[in-house]
Short mmCIF file of C-alpha atoms in Angstrom, two decimals:
data_model
loop_
_atom_site.label_atom_id
_atom_site.label_comp_id
_atom_site.label_asym_id
_atom_site.label_seq_id
_atom_site.Cartn_x
_atom_site.Cartn_y
_atom_site.Cartn_z
CA MET A 11 -9.19 39.43 49.80
CA LYS A 12 -12.16 39.71 47.72
CA GLU A 13 -10.21 40.51 44.61
CA ILE A 14 -7.97 37.43 45.01
CA ILE A 15 -11.16 35.29 45.32
CA ARG A 16 -12.89 36.73 42.14
CA ALA A 17 -9.34 36.47 40.31
CA SER A 18 -9.23 32.78 41.48
CA ILE A 19 -12.79 32.05 40.24
CA ALA A 20 -11.96 33.82 36.98
CA ILE A 21 -9.20 31.64 36.28
CA VAL A 22 -11.07 28.35 37.32
CA VAL A 23 -14.04 29.59 34.84
CA VAL A 24 -11.39 30.28 31.84
CA CYS A 25 -9.59 27.02 32.60
CA ILE A 26 -12.96 25.11 32.29
CA ILE A 27 -13.64 27.03 29.03
CA LEU A 28 -10.35 26.35 27.43
CA PHE A 29 -10.60 22.69 28.56
CA GLY A 30 -14.01 22.61 26.66
CA VAL A 31 -12.87 24.36 23.86
CA ASN A 32 -9.80 21.93 23.54
CA LYS A 33 -11.80 18.72 23.86
CA TYR A 34 -14.17 19.84 21.03
CA LEU A 35 -11.35 21.05 18.80
CA ASN A 36 -9.61 17.54 19.33
CA GLN A 37 -12.85 15.97 18.58
CA SER A 38 -13.70 18.00 15.46
CA SER A 39 -9.87 17.55 14.31
CA GLY A 40 -10.18 13.77 14.92
CA ASN A 41 -13.47 13.39 13.42
CA ALA A 42 -14.46 10.98 16.24
CA GLY A 43 -17.79 9.92 17.22
CA SER A 44 -19.79 6.82 17.24
CA ASP A 45 -21.80 8.24 14.11
CA THR A 46 -18.67 8.65 12.20
CA LEU A 47 -16.28 6.40 10.63
CA THR A 48 -12.83 7.77 9.80
CA ILE A 49 -10.86 5.79 7.07
CA PHE A 50 -7.10 6.28 6.43
CA ASN A 51 -6.16 4.92 2.92
CA TRP A 52 -3.82 4.84 -0.21
CA GLY A 53 -5.10 7.45 -2.68
CA GLU A 54 -7.49 6.07 -5.43
CA TYR A 55 -7.86 2.92 -3.51
CA ILE A 56 -11.64 2.56 -2.99
CA ASP A 57 -14.69 3.22 -5.26
CA PRO A 58 -16.47 6.27 -4.11
CA ASP A 59 -19.80 4.78 -4.59
CA LEU A 60 -19.21 2.26 -1.86
CA ILE A 61 -18.38 4.84 0.43
CA THR A 62 -21.73 6.22 -0.17
CA GLN A 63 -23.32 2.82 -0.33
CA PHE A 64 -21.75 2.00 3.12
CA GLU A 65 -23.03 5.36 4.57
CA GLU A 66 -26.55 4.81 3.27
CA GLU A 67 -26.61 1.19 4.71
CA SER A 68 -24.98 1.78 8.17
CA GLY A 69 -25.97 5.24 8.82
CA TYR A 70 -22.42 6.16 9.52
CA ARG A 71 -20.78 9.48 8.01
CA VAL A 72 -17.51 8.48 6.36
CA VAL A 73 -14.56 10.73 6.60
CA TYR A 74 -11.80 9.69 4.09
CA GLU A 75 -8.18 10.79 4.30
CA THR A 76 -5.31 9.45 2.13
CA PHE A 77 -1.60 8.93 2.46
CA ASP A 78 1.15 8.11 0.15
CA SER A 79 3.47 6.05 2.11
CA ASN A 80 3.23 3.55 4.84
CA GLU A 81 5.71 5.49 6.98
CA ALA A 82 3.44 8.55 6.62
CA MET A 83 0.62 6.65 7.80
CA MET A 84 2.25 5.21 10.62
CA THR A 85 3.76 8.58 11.62
CA LYS A 86 0.39 10.37 11.71
CA ILE A 87 -1.57 7.33 13.52
CA GLU A 88 1.38 7.37 16.26
CA GLN A 89 1.02 11.08 16.68
CA GLY A 90 -2.54 10.58 17.55
CA GLY A 91 -3.99 13.85 16.21
CA THR A 92 -6.94 12.02 14.24
CA SER A 93 -8.75 8.97 15.89
CA TYR A 94 -8.48 7.02 12.75
CA ASP A 95 -11.03 4.00 12.88
CA ILE A 96 -9.57 2.09 9.68
CA ALA A 97 -6.15 2.27 7.87
CA VAL A 98 -4.78 0.22 5.07
CA PRO A 99 -1.15 -0.45 5.69
CA SER A 100 1.25 -2.97 3.66
CA GLU A 101 2.54 -6.18 5.28
CA TYR A 102 5.65 -4.91 6.73
CA ALA A 103 4.16 -1.94 8.16
CA ILE A 104 1.53 -4.14 9.99
CA ASP A 105 4.38 -5.87 11.44
CA LYS A 106 5.80 -2.73 12.62
CA MET A 107 2.54 -1.30 13.95
CA LYS A 108 2.40 -4.37 15.97
CA GLU A 109 5.63 -4.09 17.62
CA ASN A 110 4.47 -0.65 18.61
CA ASP A 111 1.21 -1.22 19.87
CA LEU A 112 -0.61 0.71 17.40
CA LEU A 113 -3.37 -1.95 16.64
CA LEU A 114 -6.28 -3.24 18.08
CA GLU A 115 -7.24 -7.04 17.78
CA ILE A 116 -10.10 -7.62 15.28
CA ASP A 117 -13.08 -9.63 16.45
CA HIS A 118 -13.78 -12.09 13.67
CA SER A 119 -17.11 -13.05 14.95
CA LYS A 120 -18.23 -9.62 13.78
CA ILE A 121 -16.95 -10.39 10.24
CA PRO A 122 -18.91 -13.18 8.65
CA ASN A 123 -17.77 -12.32 5.28
CA LEU A 124 -14.29 -13.12 6.08
CA SER A 125 -15.29 -16.79 4.86
CA ASN A 126 -14.73 -15.15 1.46
CA ILE A 127 -11.16 -14.74 1.91
CA ASP A 128 -8.95 -17.36 -0.09
CA PRO A 129 -7.36 -19.24 2.91
CA TYR A 130 -3.97 -18.53 0.80
CA PHE A 131 -4.11 -15.19 1.86
CA LEU A 132 -4.88 -15.84 5.55
CA ASP A 133 -2.61 -16.53 8.36
CA LEU A 134 0.43 -15.19 6.80
CA ALA A 135 3.80 -14.52 8.78
CA PHE A 136 3.35 -10.71 9.35
CA ASP A 137 0.20 -11.45 11.06
CA PRO A 138 -0.46 -15.20 12.29
CA LYS A 139 -4.31 -15.86 12.62
CA ASN A 140 -5.08 -12.49 11.20
CA LYS A 141 -5.27 -11.16 14.71
CA TYR A 142 -4.90 -7.57 13.52
CA SER A 143 -5.33 -7.22 9.84
CA ILE A 144 -7.90 -8.56 7.21
CA PRO A 145 -7.01 -8.51 3.42
CA TYR A 146 -7.76 -5.89 1.01
CA PHE A 147 -5.65 -6.01 -2.22
CA TRP A 148 -2.54 -7.74 -3.25
CA GLY A 149 -0.01 -7.62 -6.04
CA THR A 150 3.25 -7.62 -7.50
CA VAL A 151 6.13 -5.14 -8.50
CA GLY A 152 7.43 -5.56 -12.05
CA VAL A 153 7.95 -4.00 -15.31
CA VAL A 154 5.31 -2.30 -17.49
CA PHE A 155 6.54 -1.63 -21.16
CA ASN A 156 5.58 -0.83 -24.62
CA PRO A 157 6.62 -3.16 -27.20
CA THR A 158 5.83 -0.78 -29.84
CA LEU A 159 8.78 1.30 -28.81
CA LEU A 160 11.17 -1.40 -27.97
CA ASP A 161 13.60 -3.74 -29.81
CA GLY A 162 11.87 -6.73 -28.82
CA GLN A 163 12.65 -6.93 -25.16
CA THR A 164 10.32 -8.67 -23.05
CA PHE A 165 11.94 -8.27 -19.59
CA GLU A 166 11.83 -11.88 -18.54
CA SER A 167 14.76 -10.82 -16.44
CA TRP A 168 15.88 -7.69 -14.67
CA GLU A 169 18.88 -7.68 -16.63
CA THR A 170 17.23 -6.39 -19.49
CA LEU A 171 16.99 -2.92 -17.77
CA TRP A 172 20.40 -2.39 -18.27
CA ASP A 173 20.19 -2.81 -22.06
CA PRO A 174 22.19 0.18 -23.38
CA SER A 175 19.31 0.61 -25.98
CA LEU A 176 17.06 1.84 -23.28
CA LYS A 177 18.92 5.19 -22.35
CA GLY A 178 16.71 7.56 -20.92
CA GLU A 179 13.69 5.49 -21.18
CA ILE A 180 12.98 4.01 -17.63
CA LEU A 181 10.84 5.32 -14.98
CA LEU A 182 11.18 3.95 -11.66
CA VAL A 183 8.79 3.89 -8.69
CA ASP A 184 10.29 6.39 -6.07
CA GLY A 185 10.62 3.90 -3.22
CA ALA A 186 13.70 2.44 -1.24
CA ARG A 187 12.51 -0.98 -0.84
CA GLU A 188 11.01 -1.52 -4.37
CA ILE A 189 14.39 -0.11 -6.06
CA ILE A 190 17.12 -1.56 -3.59
CA GLY A 191 14.89 -4.78 -3.84
CA MET A 192 15.14 -4.72 -7.72
CA GLY A 193 18.94 -4.23 -7.43
CA LEU A 194 19.16 -7.23 -5.02
CA ASN A 195 17.17 -9.52 -7.16
CA SER A 196 18.87 -8.53 -10.11
CA LEU A 197 21.89 -10.26 -8.54
CA GLY A 198 20.14 -13.23 -7.29
CA TYR A 199 19.83 -11.76 -3.60
CA SER A 200 16.84 -11.56 -1.33
CA LEU A 201 14.95 -8.47 -1.46
CA ASN A 202 14.94 -8.50 2.37
CA SER A 203 18.71 -8.88 2.47
CA THR A 204 20.53 -7.14 5.55
CA ASP A 205 23.92 -8.14 4.44
CA GLU A 206 25.97 -4.83 3.90
CA LYS A 207 28.15 -6.38 1.21
CA GLU A 208 25.17 -7.30 -0.76
CA LEU A 209 23.49 -4.07 -0.33
CA LYS A 210 26.51 -2.17 -1.28
CA GLU A 211 26.78 -4.35 -4.40
CA ALA A 212 23.13 -3.74 -5.29
CA THR A 213 23.58 -0.13 -5.11
CA ALA A 214 26.76 -0.14 -7.42
CA LYS A 215 25.03 -2.01 -9.93
CA LEU A 216 21.73 0.36 -9.79
CA LYS A 217 24.34 3.42 -10.48
CA GLU A 218 25.25 1.39 -13.38
CA LEU A 219 21.67 1.72 -14.61
CA THR A 220 21.70 5.71 -14.38
CA PRO A 221 21.97 6.30 -17.94
CA ASN A 222 18.77 4.45 -18.76
CA VAL A 223 16.86 6.32 -16.11
CA LYS A 224 14.40 8.92 -17.42
CA ALA A 225 12.91 9.75 -13.89
CA ILE A 226 12.34 8.44 -10.25
CA ILE A 227 8.58 9.33 -9.60
CA GLY A 228 5.35 8.42 -7.90
CA ASP A 229 1.93 8.33 -9.50
CA GLU A 230 3.05 10.55 -12.60
CA VAL A 231 4.29 7.18 -14.13
CA THR A 232 0.59 6.50 -15.27
CA PRO A 233 0.25 9.46 -17.69
CA LEU A 234 3.56 9.03 -18.88
CA MET A 235 3.34 5.34 -19.92
CA ILE A 236 -0.18 5.92 -21.22
CA ASN A 237 1.06 8.81 -23.35
CA GLU A 238 4.10 6.92 -24.54
CA GLU A 239 6.56 9.52 -23.17
CA ALA A 240 8.32 6.60 -21.80
CA SER A 241 8.89 3.00 -22.97
CA VAL A 242 9.55 1.28 -19.71
CA ALA A 243 8.70 1.52 -16.15
CA ILE A 244 9.02 -0.19 -12.68
CA THR A 245 5.75 -0.19 -10.91
CA PHE A 246 2.96 -2.20 -9.19
CA SER A 247 0.74 -4.58 -10.62
CA GLY A 248 -2.38 -2.75 -10.28
CA GLN A 249 -1.23 0.55 -11.47
CA ALA A 250 0.06 -1.28 -14.32
CA ALA A 251 -3.33 -2.54 -15.30
CA ASP A 252 -4.66 0.80 -15.05
CA MET A 253 -2.23 1.81 -17.60
CA MET A 254 -2.86 -0.94 -19.83
CA TRP A 255 -6.60 -0.34 -19.81
CA GLU A 256 -5.82 3.27 -21.27
CA ASN A 257 -3.21 2.12 -23.66
CA GLU A 258 -3.66 -1.49 -25.21
CA ASP A 259 -0.03 -1.40 -26.54
CA LEU A 260 1.34 -1.90 -22.88
CA ASP A 261 2.16 -5.00 -21.39
CA TYR A 262 3.57 -6.29 -17.69
CA ALA A 263 5.95 -8.76 -16.89
CA VAL A 264 7.52 -9.91 -13.52
CA PRO A 265 11.17 -10.91 -14.11
CA GLN A 266 11.97 -14.56 -13.36
CA GLU A 267 14.58 -13.68 -10.75
CA GLY A 268 11.82 -12.91 -8.30
CA SER A 269 10.25 -9.53 -7.12
CA ASN A 270 8.05 -8.37 -4.39
CA LEU A 271 4.33 -10.05 -3.44
CA TRP A 272 2.57 -7.45 -1.63
CA PHE A 273 -0.28 -7.30 0.78
CA ASP A 274 -2.46 -4.24 1.93
CA ASN A 275 -4.82 -5.31 4.64
CA MET A 276 -7.47 -3.48 6.79
CA VAL A 277 -6.55 -2.52 10.46
CA ILE A 278 -8.29 -0.74 13.10
CA PRO A 279 -5.80 1.48 14.91
CA LYS A 280 -5.61 1.50 18.77
CA THR A 281 -6.78 5.25 18.77
CA ALA A 282 -9.99 4.29 16.95
CA ALA A 283 -13.54 5.80 18.27
CA ASN A 284 -15.52 3.82 16.58
CA VAL A 285 -14.59 0.18 16.77
CA GLU A 286 -18.00 -1.12 16.08
CA GLY A 287 -18.26 0.76 12.62
CA ALA A 288 -14.69 -0.36 11.62
CA HIS A 289 -15.73 -4.15 12.00
CA GLU A 290 -19.13 -3.05 9.87
CA PHE A 291 -16.76 -1.62 7.62
CA ILE A 292 -14.53 -4.26 7.12
CA ASN A 293 -17.26 -6.84 6.80
CA PHE A 294 -19.00 -4.42 4.08
CA MET A 295 -15.67 -4.68 1.98
CA LEU A 296 -15.59 -8.28 2.21
CA ASP A 297 -19.00 -8.82 0.65
CA ALA A 298 -18.44 -10.62 -2.55
CA GLU A 299 -20.37 -7.99 -4.73
CA VAL A 300 -18.51 -5.06 -3.26
CA SER A 301 -15.42 -6.69 -3.26
CA ALA A 302 -16.08 -7.41 -7.17
CA GLN A 303 -17.04 -3.68 -7.70
CA ASN A 304 -14.02 -2.22 -5.70
CA ALA A 305 -11.70 -4.45 -7.75
CA ASP A 306 -13.09 -3.35 -11.22
CA TYR A 307 -12.69 0.34 -9.96
CA VAL A 308 -9.40 0.02 -8.35
CA GLY A 309 -7.91 -2.37 -10.83
CA TYR A 310 -5.68 -4.22 -8.39
CA SER A 311 -6.00 -8.10 -7.62
CA ILE A 312 -8.28 -9.18 -4.53
CA PRO A 313 -7.89 -12.14 -2.23
CA ASN A 314 -11.71 -12.65 -1.92
CA SER A 315 -12.61 -16.01 -3.73
CA ALA A 316 -16.13 -15.37 -3.78
CA ALA A 317 -15.80 -11.91 -5.69
CA VAL A 318 -13.34 -13.24 -8.11
CA GLU A 319 -16.22 -15.54 -9.08
CA LEU A 320 -18.27 -12.50 -9.94
CA MET A 321 -15.83 -11.09 -12.06
CA ASP A 322 -14.75 -10.73 -16.01
CA GLU A 323 -12.97 -14.01 -16.35
CA GLU A 324 -10.75 -12.27 -18.81
CA VAL A 325 -9.40 -10.03 -15.88
CA THR A 326 -9.01 -13.04 -13.35
CA SER A 327 -7.44 -15.43 -15.44
CA ASP A 328 -4.90 -13.21 -16.59
CA GLU A 329 -1.80 -14.40 -15.13
CA ARG A 330 0.30 -11.23 -15.27
CA PHE A 331 -2.14 -10.24 -12.33
CA TYR A 332 -3.54 -13.32 -10.78
CA PRO A 333 -0.56 -15.64 -10.96
CA PRO A 334 -1.35 -19.09 -9.76
CA GLU A 335 0.35 -20.61 -6.50
CA ASP A 336 3.45 -22.02 -8.33
CA ALA A 337 4.31 -18.92 -10.07
CA ARG A 338 4.43 -17.12 -6.89
CA GLU A 339 7.19 -19.29 -5.46
CA ASN A 340 10.02 -16.81 -6.53
CA LEU A 341 8.22 -13.92 -5.10
CA GLU A 342 9.00 -12.45 -1.61
CA VAL A 343 6.95 -10.55 0.84
CA TYR A 344 8.80 -7.57 2.52
CA LYS A 345 9.94 -8.07 6.11
CA ASN A 346 9.96 -5.63 8.85
CA LEU A 347 13.86 -5.12 8.86
CA GLY A 348 13.85 -2.78 11.80
CA LEU A 349 14.25 0.92 11.84
CA GLU A 350 17.97 0.87 11.59
CA MET A 351 18.23 -1.30 8.63
CA LEU A 352 15.39 0.75 7.05
CA GLY A 353 17.22 3.83 7.45
CA LYS A 354 20.29 1.90 5.76
CA TYR A 355 17.96 1.08 2.59
CA ASN A 356 16.89 4.92 2.61
CA GLU A 357 20.28 6.06 2.53
CA LEU A 358 21.47 3.78 -0.10
CA PHE A 359 18.43 4.66 -2.30
CA LEU A 360 19.29 8.78 -1.88
CA GLU A 361 22.80 7.84 -2.74
CA PHE A 362 21.51 6.02 -6.20
CA LYS A 363 18.84 9.00 -6.76
CA MET A 364 21.85 11.53 -6.41
CA SER A 365 23.86 9.51 -8.96
CA THR A 366 20.82 10.10 -11.54
CA ASN A 367 20.79 13.73 -11.25
#
């Protein structure tokens, strides 16, 4: 009987120890705590000096992790292994995260610097009244090109990409929404189309582009364009701005048929362990001087009117990257098309990619 009692006590003790170890490991892996702020953001999407400044001013220790797609970010947050306090998804992902109950409502009373944001970028369809997200950066999808390597093409139309003289010259961003959307826009269709006939037609047209495609890649597009190893690329406006800074021969255009107008916003995931610190960080990033410094480093367009006033006018008056409102009329925001339709886009994009091999 004593042996049974001793064995039972031993089992209880081991269980308590294992529970404690498990709790410690979860906290460690999640970097959770009131003195820590864990941020999940795109790569190269914040000035590192600002993280240091925030740590010094707030007293929080920042743990910074990156992702390379909205889908990867959402999957990791859904899994819950790490208690992220801040994430920076795009508009359609925010819509999806709301649907899946992954976000906390934001307390606007704790973000006085929200008044710095241009009203144009607030209360948008994917997040009415900005209950769950606060604007961070915005931009377009377009064509970056090197006129010195071309025969006068200016890419006012997507149709120019199919010019036979561009054989083996075009780099494409590795994204289903961007490339299938480009195909749809080139035919005059919405880049949010769910019409199967339109989607098949767009895919067929993209396959005709195959001879001109040099590669379908991610961030590698930047050095390739800077070093003039390709003459044309489909990319994001901020990435184009970075290339143009390094190679002054490069130019950027958004074709007149239309393209994507995108927004990346800051959100607080429901699993956040430091909600107070998350609000402090959002407010810090919306400070005019901080936002202007961040924009100078990252190269993307900011929705912060107060910060724009502090920036180099040569940058903010460049309509390629800060298009006026009337120039945005042909641009569309990606809608959350649902899991089934997103799968269809991915399937068609894969079909197109296989045709380029």
